Amino acid sequence: MKILENYSLLAHNSFKLNVKTRWFVEYESESDLQKLLRDEYFFSQAFWHIGNGCNLLFLSDFNGIIVHSGIRGIEKIAEDADSITLKVGAAEMMDDLIRQCVEQGWGGIENLSLIPSEVGASAFQNIGAYGVEAGDCIEEVHAYAVKTGEKRIFSRAECQFAYRHTFFKKPEERGLHYITHVVYKLSKKPVFKLDYGNLRSTLEGKAITLQTVREAVIAIRKSRLPDPEVLGNAGSFFLNAYVCKLHFEALHKQYPDMPHFFEPEKTDDGKEIVKIPAAWLIDQCGLKGKTLGGAAVYEKNPLVLVNQNNATADDIVHLAEEIRATVEAKFGIELSPEVNYI
Ligand SMILES: Cc1cc2nc3c(=O)[nH]c(=O)nc-3n(C[C@H](O)[C@H](O)[C@H](O)COP(=O)(O)OP(=O)(O)OC[C@H]3O[C@@H](n4cnc5c(N)ncnc54)[C@H](O)[C@@H]3O)c2cc1C
């Protein structure tokens, strides 16, 4: 187990804020984790488990214990003519896993190429892109309950995967389970999903293979999203907006060009739900390129807030608040942050 004191989290947050933690603990095995979850000092402190830090906003130094998994490894646990099942350590990077799967001809997660995420976080967050979500291919999530130290294997149904949402993200469950492994089931007969964004047009004239799809996704992402190593950011700062049909119709009269998608699910009281891209709402408010202190709305994609010039956490928070207030005043829609504030 690695234990470091007064440790800088600069390399562990993609906003590239120079925050510190009192303690940084990295467990390398399940038995290390079990030891940690029996430690009295641990429970006397504030603690928070992180992945690669690509969806986090540290509001200040962390006076407690930041926990990180060091569990790695990709193990083949089942195989038949159609599929392959892999048990993957939480600390593996998703894009390394995807690259290896694509090389082997195993399909299902190629549309998630280049999302900066550890495998543990891929299940915690249900990462998604280009019409595919991690939960589509996850069979099981292996985790330890923080309060009892007991191991629990969650089936796909128990993970409750939905748009950027899972059982682990529920407010009453958040932080209560540490994920050690994720079991991915991939197909040897891939079914390609190309109807999202400009994926199909990017592939025009090319043979459709796992490799060409992966390359197309990477090329599109590189043209739209800033590289956190160059310009600190946490990807989409806000979730897309969901409104009821009545609200949508009123807006649609005023903004006939508003992009919108009717959702298959309904509200608890049976009303239809319509998704409106948050990027469009922010763009319509003329906020692209807006700066506040060192923070800015990314010029090429208004859903992304960037650390343009030594931003502080306050700069980013205040810019996000201004965006929320402006969008709410114009459209009556309250945007929710996708990024985890710590
Ligand atoms: C440039 C860029 C592009 C992005 N594009 C996308 C995209 O297309 N789609 C998308 O869905 N996301 C996207 N994101 C967001 C981000 O990549 C995902 O949210 C990702 O899952 C974060 O992974 P991470 O390992 O950095 O986790 P962190 O940000 O460190 O943690 C995320 C959450 O997971 C929890 N967690 C992490 N590991 C564990 C574990 N082992 N056990 C228990 N809890 C854990 C943390 O407590 C935290 O609540 C993007 C981010 C960036 C910077």
Coordinates of C-alpha atoms in Angstrom, one line a residue, residues 6-12 17-21:
N6 CA 1.0 16.4 2.0
Y7 CA 0.7 15.2 -1.5
S8 CA 0.0 17.3 -4.6
L9 CA -3.0 16.2 -6.7
L10 CA -1.8 18.2 -9.7
A11 CA -1.3 14.9 -11.6
H12 CA -4.6 13.5 -10.4
L17 CA -5.5 22.7 -10.1
N18 CA -2.5 22.6 -7.8
V19 CA -4.4 21.3 -4.8
K20 CA -2.9 19.1 -2.0
T21 CA -4.3 16.3 0.1

